[in-house]
């Protein structure tokens, strides 16, 4: 299954379709109508037009970005496209996905409404077109088997999911390109020509209907357009005749209906039904709707099956509307206005016309349509003249034709499959035609367009009215031609109400058949430059399996067990809560307890906050280096900043951002940083190399709807590698235009960039630095006070002692808190009355300080055995004799044995003395060479000689 | 050279060339594991005994009982002399277990002072409390067994039985394991998850792991609001804090419990008596028990015994070495010798305090002994400078010429063989083995050093059976 034509090995060539449609003098940009993408050496071209859904090369080859083209422009010789983004499931942060309240559908995408969104992309990043389908909120997703279709149900604005309406999707895109109705476009196959007169434009069309009665599918599309107009005209002009012809027509089309198509149609229709949503559609501006219709017509003529077929329906209705309006044809102005105000009261006549039109013979329909189309053309001219913003779209028309052709050609092979299948199933389909196919089926492309929705809603109304008018809804055959036109043009109108199932089924059948006709036609009657369809199909099939199916399957399955996050089992009894004041104080003083605020770091907080905030606001990137000795609140301050920023972003004061934290100490290898960042960013697992590549892509490409990312890199010095490429990348990404990455780095040494970084890394880190000074004793005191928060557990003096002592030593807040905690314990133990231990006083704090800071060397020497003490002494003696701070064991041994004799002890054997020496070495009172050197090993003292003397004398 | 070491260890008990600390420690760690297995075996044996027993039965009973006591470090009711430390540790662990407060502590003391014993006592006491035993999870790590963080992480995962959570997939890469464990610990919180007790034996060795990743992460957890953990480190290094990297050190709570052997000689004597004492109540044969205890009392009052014990006490206060001594005594108890005699103690003491290298010298041939003596003279002449085989051979030749005694007239190849043997015994040691091999120096010119002290050589000569007088004289003479 060709899913996405992912990046090809072959070079792709991007060409504009035709000449600029308009030129913006201010911005110096040219606007184009379509874009041709062709592969080197391959004749096939993909055509991108405005309003089309495209896949854009993203971080992940399997999940390219999805967007809708709103504009194609060229500026500075660069081909750009303005797009409306859609977010895939994978692009929504995993934690936010929970807001969805259900499992996201794998093919689901979200209409992206986030604030920070670069909507301009380079056309070279466009991979292919894609089908996107709108699904109303309540409706279930279709079966997954058709994986090349994406579904929109909700919109995503980086904070919440909202219900999306079809207009929403449409408005974003409809604005710019759709404004210009061009009569020239009505002429499909003509070479580039100056805007042609309505009469000229009409000529080819007049030919089309003539072919219509032929069973060959080829001209059918032409017919559709013509008939769309024609029937409506006929409706106004005369009552239906030529039932037979119509019947033949219906038979013919019915033969093309395949069972599969019907099934898919059913599926689609049940999804596409939200009356509430569609009601709104009528409110769209009159002019636009009219123009949409026009364009639709044009596109229809261009056989732009893929999406524009819908438009025909639209145009048809417009035309009928025009007709229904007395004198509506001539005054274009009026028409355009009328189209909007066109209400349900006018609907009735129109519908009846249409239904009647179905009876008309092809010939008359043909003529009528001719006439009508001329009318439309002139009308369009008028509209064009009057429209201020209606830029010369018509210039683009001639070019449009090949473009659309090409596009069709590139539609996924699915269509071709269907075509062949349908062919074979044609017989079956005949029965199906009349069978109730109530769930009329929108093709996957259905609700992609707002205009389509609009039209469909109207049609629905019309049809419901029609039901009233025609009490006998069974004569489908009779009015089929007209309806068929509607249907075929609109392709997926079906958003119908349940009542008119029959007709609906009919419609869908028709429409599908039309699709199919087009497909066939393109297959068979392809013009020389186009590749035969079969060839194309095979290409597609060749290309796809390489990536999509395989990869899709692999990451998901094994991931599940691995991802099952383990946890420490929970305890049966809840932890006991602190009882006394001292226990309470101890709990508050624990380093882990997160304080409400961080006292004494206000300035640093503000600086970091401003830095990050400004970067997030601007959507730019930047680096900051934060240094300070351990325990000065660096990480805590950054976390505090992030917490406040997240609050601000929740309150919509600043754009949403991702926060990712990595810690050099918490990874086994500097390159794991990539893996961790990627995993926290997207939830993907990858090898370091792959992760680096993905991140590189992510940060360097114009990501869609990319949120800013704030990355905290703790213990930066551990990310050092020989080539420093990890650090280089981390600091390089923020400098990318589309990076939107703010990197906060933390390390201990102030001059880390100068000391360990090579120039190009240090340069990228920049000079935004901040240094956290060790806490002064006042600050430490304040920290303890704020933590204790009025729990009276300490004497003032005791607190001051602790903070002064710690400030003098290191200024490490952790140390300070630990000492206080220990002091409370000592206080508890030493108090005489266990019930009321009283306050922690000076003595307790002193004892705690002693425990923590005093070295045990002196005590250890005092507690050593006699031989060990003697050995230490002899070491001192030998040092004094040698005048060096080092001696071999053998030398010391001589002294030792002499000393033993002086002391009146039996001299130990060499083994014993060596054992004593080793024991002292194990405690690190002595520093020894490896013991395999035996008597030759050298001995040094690890304590000062004074300490040894002091310890030995005091005995 | 290195290859010969295990052989030496096994045949001569404790050779003069002491094994490196790591080797010793590894053995210790393995012995600790092994001891657990044996306890169960002994337990079943004891139950078979009846009250009136022949003397042989009683002796084997005594052997079993005391061996278990000496080898397996049976936990005392309450460790002596360490009340404050006991209380401190107990409180600390209890707070973790009951209140879910994270802590970290180091127990520091020289080898054989009862660090592990203290911890085991505290744990036994703690687990006796009702709600604790079901809550507290324990992870025991040993720096000698978990020699790097990768192994340590796997071991932690195994001991926390987290591997069941994710099937057999858990032992993935090192990075995955670390992320996995951190995730697990991070998910917990103070009040709801079971506290985890991490016991890191030979804590200082963990500080040598790359980046101290494991320590950083464990201590970081103990300083943050995650799963409550208590990190208890056991080490004999007094300077262990200096080993910690500054960030790791800052995260450590700086609680240190020092265990230093502070007992006096009288306490030591009592300890000896207590170790050999038979329990009146539980021992099956009361008369034998009475006799044994009485003889034990008499033994301890014996002056010579006291002198031996004092010497031992002066040498080391390590309880393990005392146990080794008592074990040697116990082995001499038999049906013919049902009580411990002072002579047994003296013998055992002499056995243990004997110089290992002197014992090695006893096994040398006369030629090898002569070479050693020649080396001693060379050492005297050149003041400890290294020498080579040729110099030794010349010295030896001069001795032979002087004596004009052809008895020891050996060719150079024979002498070289003897010299190599000495080298294998590590009586001599190449100055720089690697450099010599690299330079392809001829063996007779390779510089070596003598690994013996003169006192050892003289002692060995004295004890050497039928040592020729001229050789003795040569050794004693000031000049070769």
PDB file of N, CA and C in Angstrom, chain A residues 873-937:
ATOM      1  N   UNK A 873      54.164   5.528  64.906  1.00  0.00           N
ATOM      2  CA  UNK A 873      55.269   6.257  65.534  1.00  0.00           C
ATOM      3  C   UNK A 873      56.570   6.014  64.788  1.00  0.00           C
ATOM      4  N   UNK A 874      56.785   4.748  64.460  1.00  0.00           N
ATOM      5  CA  UNK A 874      58.041   4.464  63.767  1.00  0.00           C
ATOM      6  C   UNK A 874      58.063   5.102  62.385  1.00  0.00           C
ATOM      7  N   UNK A 875      56.899   5.228  61.806  1.00  0.00           N
ATOM      8  CA  UNK A 875      56.840   5.959  60.532  1.00  0.00           C
ATOM      9  C   UNK A 875      57.307   7.394  60.748  1.00  0.00           C
ATOM     10  N   UNK A 876      56.796   8.005  61.804  1.00  0.00           N
ATOM     11  CA  UNK A 876      57.212   9.378  62.098  1.00  0.00           C
ATOM     12  C   UNK A 876      58.715   9.460  62.331  1.00  0.00           C
ATOM     13  N   UNK A 877      59.196   8.480  63.106  1.00  0.00           N
ATOM     14  CA  UNK A 877      60.631   8.483  63.407  1.00  0.00           C
ATOM     15  C   UNK A 877      61.446   8.339  62.131  1.00  0.00           C
ATOM     16  N   UNK A 878      61.025   7.434  61.287  1.00  0.00           N
ATOM     17  CA  UNK A 878      61.766   7.208  60.053  1.00  0.00           C
ATOM     18  C   UNK A 878      61.741   8.446  59.167  1.00  0.00           C
ATOM     19  N   UNK A 879      60.583   9.086  59.130  1.00  0.00           N
ATOM     20  CA  UNK A 879      60.470  10.317  58.340  1.00  0.00           C
ATOM     21  C   UNK A 879      61.455  11.358  58.856  1.00  0.00           C
ATOM     22  N   UNK A 880      61.512  11.428  60.186  1.00  0.00           N
ATOM     23  CA  UNK A 880      62.391  12.426  60.767  1.00  0.00           C
ATOM     24  C   UNK A 880      63.848  12.083  60.446  1.00  0.00           C
ATOM     25  N   UNK A 881      64.135  10.802  60.506  1.00  0.00           N
ATOM     26  CA  UNK A 881      65.503  10.375  60.236  1.00  0.00           C
ATOM     27  C   UNK A 881      65.888  10.674  58.795  1.00  0.00           C
ATOM     28  N   UNK A 882      64.938  10.345  57.886  1.00  0.00           N
ATOM     29  CA  UNK A 882      65.237  10.523  56.460  1.00  0.00           C
ATOM     30  C   UNK A 882      65.113  11.972  56.016  1.00  0.00           C
ATOM     31  N   UNK A 883      64.335  12.726  56.770  1.00  0.00           N
ATOM     32  CA  UNK A 883      64.054  14.080  56.310  1.00  0.00           C
ATOM     33  C   UNK A 883      63.122  14.104  55.116  1.00  0.00           C
ATOM     34  N   UNK A 884      62.464  12.974  54.882  1.00  0.00           N
ATOM     35  CA  UNK A 884      61.502  12.881  53.768  1.00  0.00           C
ATOM     36  C   UNK A 884      60.134  12.511  54.326  1.00  0.00           C
ATOM     37  N   UNK A 885      59.153  12.658  53.502  1.00  0.00           N
ATOM     38  CA  UNK A 885      57.797  12.290  53.926  1.00  0.00           C
ATOM     39  C   UNK A 885      57.447  10.909  53.404  1.00  0.00           C
ATOM     40  N   UNK A 886      58.458  10.150  53.080  1.00  0.00           N
ATOM     41  CA  UNK A 886      58.169   8.853  52.482  1.00  0.00           C
ATOM     42  C   UNK A 886      59.260   7.867  52.892  1.00  0.00           C
ATOM     43  N   UNK A 887      58.882   6.642  53.156  1.00  0.00           N
ATOM     44  CA  UNK A 887      59.886   5.634  53.519  1.00  0.00           C
ATOM     45  C   UNK A 887      59.383   4.288  53.047  1.00  0.00           C
ATOM     46  N   UNK A 888      60.309   3.344  52.869  1.00  0.00           N
ATOM     47  CA  UNK A 888      59.843   1.999  52.522  1.00  0.00           C
ATOM     48  C   UNK A 888      59.458   1.278  53.801  1.00  0.00           C
ATOM     49  N   UNK A 889      58.659   0.264  53.608  1.00  0.00           N
ATOM     50  CA  UNK A 889      58.206  -0.506  54.765  1.00  0.00           C
ATOM     51  C   UNK A 889      59.398  -1.087  55.510  1.00  0.00           C
ATOM     52  N   UNK A 890      60.376  -1.524  54.756  1.00  0.00           N
ATOM     53  CA  UNK A 890      61.544  -2.147  55.364  1.00  0.00           C
ATOM     54  C   UNK A 890      62.247  -1.199  56.332  1.00  0.00           C
ATOM     55  N   UNK A 891      62.345   0.045  55.877  1.00  0.00           N
ATOM     56  CA  UNK A 891      62.993   1.045  56.735  1.00  0.00           C
ATOM     57  C   UNK A 891      62.182   1.268  57.998  1.00  0.00           C
ATOM     58  N   UNK A 892      60.882   1.382  57.825  1.00  0.00           N
ATOM     59  CA  UNK A 892      60.028   1.629  58.986  1.00  0.00           C
ATOM     60  C   UNK A 892      60.083   0.423  59.923  1.00  0.00           C
ATOM     61  N   UNK A 893      60.171  -0.742  59.319  1.00  0.00           N
ATOM     62  CA  UNK A 893      60.160  -1.965  60.123  1.00  0.00           C
ATOM     63  C   UNK A 893      61.330  -1.982  61.109  1.00  0.00           C
ATOM     64  N   UNK A 894      62.466  -1.533  60.637  1.00  0.00           N
ATOM     65  CA  UNK A 894      63.643  -1.474  61.521  1.00  0.00           C
ATOM     66  C   UNK A 894      63.335  -0.603  62.725  1.00  0.00           C
ATOM     67  N   UNK A 895      62.777   0.566  62.455  1.00  0.00           N
ATOM     68  CA  UNK A 895      62.394   1.466  63.538  1.00  0.00           C
ATOM     69  C   UNK A 895      61.371   0.800  64.455  1.00  0.00           C
ATOM     70  N   UNK A 896      60.442   0.138  63.817  1.00  0.00           N
ATOM     71  CA  UNK A 896      59.356  -0.467  64.578  1.00  0.00           C
ATOM     72  C   UNK A 896      59.892  -1.507  65.549  1.00  0.00           C
ATOM     73  N   UNK A 897      60.777  -2.335  65.040  1.00  0.00           N
ATOM     74  CA  UNK A 897      61.284  -3.391  65.900  1.00  0.00           C
ATOM     75  C   UNK A 897      62.126  -2.807  67.040  1.00  0.00           C
ATOM     76  N   UNK A 898      62.863  -1.772  66.709  1.00  0.00           N
ATOM     77  CA  UNK A 898      63.628  -1.107  67.752  1.00  0.00           C
ATOM     78  C   UNK A 898      62.708  -0.519  68.803  1.00  0.00           C
ATOM     79  N   UNK A 899      61.640   0.104  68.323  1.00  0.00           N
ATOM     80  CA  UNK A 899      60.684   0.748  69.220  1.00  0.00           C
ATOM     81  C   UNK A 899      60.029  -0.284  70.132  1.00  0.00           C
ATOM     82  N   UNK A 900      59.750  -1.436  69.575  1.00  0.00           N
ATOM     83  CA  UNK A 900      59.115  -2.484  70.358  1.00  0.00           C
ATOM     84  C   UNK A 900      60.032  -2.910  71.508  1.00  0.00           C
ATOM     85  N   UNK A 901      61.287  -3.002  71.188  1.00  0.00           N
ATOM     86  CA  UNK A 901      62.220  -3.415  72.240  1.00  0.00           C
ATOM     87  C   UNK A 901      62.271  -2.355  73.336  1.00  0.00           C
ATOM     88  N   UNK A 902      62.242  -1.098  72.916  1.00  0.00           N
ATOM     89  CA  UNK A 902      62.239  -0.003  73.893  1.00  0.00           C
ATOM     90  C   UNK A 902      60.990  -0.096  74.752  1.00  0.00           C
ATOM     91  N   UNK A 903      59.880  -0.379  74.118  1.00  0.00           N
ATOM     92  CA  UNK A 903      58.607  -0.420  74.847  1.00  0.00           C
ATOM     93  C   UNK A 903      58.458  -1.710  75.650  1.00  0.00           C
ATOM     94  N   UNK A 904      59.387  -2.600  75.492  1.00  0.00           N
ATOM     95  CA  UNK A 904      59.318  -3.855  76.222  1.00  0.00           C
ATOM     96  C   UNK A 904      58.302  -4.814  75.649  1.00  0.00           C
ATOM     97  N   UNK A 905      58.062  -4.718  74.386  1.00  0.00           N
ATOM     98  CA  UNK A 905      57.135  -5.643  73.737  1.00  0.00           C
ATOM     99  C   UNK A 905      57.914  -6.577  72.835  1.00  0.00           C
ATOM    100  N   UNK A 906      57.352  -7.723  72.631  1.00  0.00           N
ATOM    101  CA  UNK A 906      57.993  -8.658  71.710  1.00  0.00           C
ATOM    102  C   UNK A 906      57.862  -8.104  70.303  1.00  0.00           C
ATOM    103  N   UNK A 907      58.978  -7.968  69.573  1.00  0.00           N
ATOM    104  CA  UNK A 907      58.871  -7.405  68.221  1.00  0.00           C
ATOM    105  C   UNK A 907      58.011  -8.311  67.350  1.00  0.00           C
ATOM    106  N   UNK A 908      57.169  -7.731  66.570  1.00  0.00           N
ATOM    107  CA  UNK A 908      56.309  -8.552  65.721  1.00  0.00           C
ATOM    108  C   UNK A 908      57.106  -9.112  64.549  1.00  0.00           C
ATOM    109  N   UNK A 909      56.613 -10.189  64.017  1.00  0.00           N
ATOM    110  CA  UNK A 909      57.233 -10.722  62.808  1.00  0.00           C
ATOM    111  C   UNK A 909      56.937  -9.773  61.651  1.00  0.00           C
ATOM    112  N   UNK A 910      57.669  -9.977  60.558  1.00  0.00           N
ATOM    113  CA  UNK A 910      57.475  -9.095  59.405  1.00  0.00           C
ATOM    114  C   UNK A 910      56.023  -9.184  58.916  1.00  0.00           C
ATOM    115  N   UNK A 911      55.510 -10.390  58.906  1.00  0.00           N
ATOM    116  CA  UNK A 911      54.129 -10.569  58.451  1.00  0.00           C
ATOM    117  C   UNK A 911      53.158  -9.771  59.307  1.00  0.00           C
ATOM    118  N   UNK A 912      53.386  -9.853  60.603  1.00  0.00           N
ATOM    119  CA  UNK A 912      52.473  -9.137  61.497  1.00  0.00           C
ATOM    120  C   UNK A 912      52.571  -7.634  61.289  1.00  0.00           C
ATOM    121  N   UNK A 913      53.791  -7.185  61.182  1.00  0.00           N
ATOM    122  CA  UNK A 913      53.989  -5.750  60.988  1.00  0.00           C
ATOM    123  C   UNK A 913      53.367  -5.305  59.668  1.00  0.00           C
ATOM    124  N   UNK A 914      53.540  -6.150  58.694  1.00  0.00           N
ATOM    125  CA  UNK A 914      52.966  -5.818  57.389  1.00  0.00           C
ATOM    126  C   UNK A 914      51.442  -5.781  57.472  1.00  0.00           C
ATOM    127  N   UNK A 915      50.883  -6.710  58.229  1.00  0.00           N
ATOM    128  CA  UNK A 915      49.431  -6.726  58.390  1.00  0.00           C
ATOM    129  C   UNK A 915      48.959  -5.446  59.069  1.00  0.00           C
ATOM    130  N   UNK A 916      49.684  -5.039  60.106  1.00  0.00           N
ATOM    131  CA  UNK A 916      49.326  -3.795  60.799  1.00  0.00           C
ATOM    132  C   UNK A 916      49.395  -2.625  59.833  1.00  0.00           C
ATOM    133  N   UNK A 917      50.453  -2.640  59.050  1.00  0.00           N
ATOM    134  CA  UNK A 917      50.629  -1.573  58.059  1.00  0.00           C
ATOM    135  C   UNK A 917      49.455  -1.566  57.077  1.00  0.00           C
ATOM    136  N   UNK A 918      49.061  -2.741  56.644  1.00  0.00           N
ATOM    137  CA  UNK A 918      47.942  -2.834  55.700  1.00  0.00           C
ATOM    138  C   UNK A 918      46.640  -2.337  56.328  1.00  0.00           C
ATOM    139  N   UNK A 919      46.452  -2.653  57.584  1.00  0.00           N
ATOM    140  CA  UNK A 919      45.219  -2.195  58.233  1.00  0.00           C
ATOM    141  C   UNK A 919      45.177  -0.676  58.290  1.00  0.00           C
ATOM    142  N   UNK A 920      46.334  -0.109  58.619  1.00  0.00           N
ATOM    143  CA  UNK A 920      46.379   1.361  58.646  1.00  0.00           C
ATOM    144  C   UNK A 920      46.142   1.920  57.245  1.00  0.00           C
ATOM    145  N   UNK A 921      46.665   1.197  56.283  1.00  0.00           N
ATOM    146  CA  UNK A 921      46.472   1.646  54.906  1.00  0.00           C
ATOM    147  C   UNK A 921      45.018   1.544  54.477  1.00  0.00           C
ATOM    148  N   UNK A 922      44.331   0.494  54.971  1.00  0.00           N
ATOM    149  CA  UNK A 922      42.925   0.322  54.600  1.00  0.00           C
ATOM    150  C   UNK A 922      42.082   1.474  55.124  1.00  0.00           C
ATOM    151  N   UNK A 923      42.430   1.963  56.311  1.00  0.00           N
ATOM    152  CA  UNK A 923      41.710   3.114  56.869  1.00  0.00           C
ATOM    153  C   UNK A 923      42.176   4.408  56.238  1.00  0.00           C
ATOM    154  N   UNK A 924      43.183   4.340  55.455  1.00  0.00           N
ATOM    155  CA  UNK A 924      43.798   5.516  54.845  1.00  0.00           C
ATOM    156  C   UNK A 924      44.415   6.448  55.869  1.00  0.00           C
ATOM    157  N   UNK A 925      44.894   5.850  56.974  1.00  0.00           N
ATOM    158  CA  UNK A 925      45.768   6.651  57.819  1.00  0.00           C
ATOM    159  C   UNK A 925      47.135   6.713  57.155  1.00  0.00           C
ATOM    160  N   UNK A 926      47.474   5.629  56.489  1.00  0.00           N
ATOM    161  CA  UNK A 926      48.701   5.597  55.708  1.00  0.00           C
ATOM    162  C   UNK A 926      48.342   5.467  54.241  1.00  0.00           C
ATOM    163  N   UNK A 927      49.204   5.978  53.429  1.00  0.00           N
ATOM    164  CA  UNK A 927      49.051   5.728  52.000  1.00  0.00           C
ATOM    165  C   UNK A 927      50.123   4.732  51.589  1.00  0.00           C
ATOM    166  N   UNK A 928      49.694   3.671  50.955  1.00  0.00           N
ATOM    167  CA  UNK A 928      50.623   2.587  50.645  1.00  0.00           C
ATOM    168  C   UNK A 928      50.657   2.318  49.157  1.00  0.00           C
ATOM    169  N   UNK A 929      51.763   1.753  48.763  1.00  0.00           N
ATOM    170  CA  UNK A 929      51.842   1.219  47.412  1.00  0.00           C
ATOM    171  C   UNK A 929      51.136  -0.126  47.404  1.00  0.00           C
ATOM    172  N   UNK A 930      50.882  -0.667  46.246  1.00  0.00           N
ATOM    173  CA  UNK A 930      50.212  -1.975  46.197  1.00  0.00           C
ATOM    174  C   UNK A 930      50.943  -3.008  47.044  1.00  0.00           C
ATOM    175  N   UNK A 931      50.189  -3.848  47.684  1.00  0.00           N
ATOM    176  CA  UNK A 931      50.771  -4.735  48.683  1.00  0.00           C
ATOM    177  C   UNK A 931      51.657  -5.802  48.064  1.00  0.00           C
ATOM    178  N   UNK A 932      51.578  -5.991  46.759  1.00  0.00           N
ATOM    179  CA  UNK A 932      52.433  -7.021  46.191  1.00  0.00           C
ATOM    180  C   UNK A 932      53.904  -6.642  46.253  1.00  0.00           C
ATOM    181  N   UNK A 933      54.170  -5.376  46.548  1.00  0.00           N
ATOM    182  CA  UNK A 933      55.563  -4.980  46.673  1.00  0.00           C
ATOM    183  C   UNK A 933      56.178  -5.443  47.986  1.00  0.00           C
ATOM    184  N   UNK A 934      55.330  -5.939  48.889  1.00  0.00           N
ATOM    185  CA  UNK A 934      55.854  -6.514  50.125  1.00  0.00           C
ATOM    186  C   UNK A 934      56.637  -5.518  50.944  1.00  0.00           C
ATOM    187  N   UNK A 935      57.796  -5.941  51.360  1.00  0.00           N
ATOM    188  CA  UNK A 935      58.577  -5.078  52.247  1.00  0.00           C
ATOM    189  C   UNK A 935      59.114  -3.857  51.518  1.00  0.00           C
ATOM    190  N   UNK A 936      59.036  -3.889  50.222  1.00  0.00           N
ATOM    191  CA  UNK A 936      59.605  -2.774  49.463  1.00  0.00           C
ATOM    192  C   UNK A 936      58.608  -1.632  49.264  1.00  0.00           C
ATOM    193  N   UNK A 937      57.376  -1.863  49.674  1.00  0.00           N
ATOM    194  CA  UNK A 937      56.397  -0.812  49.378  1.00  0.00           C
ATOM    195  C   UNK A 937      56.692   0.438  50.187  1.00  0.00           C
TER     196      UNK A 937
END
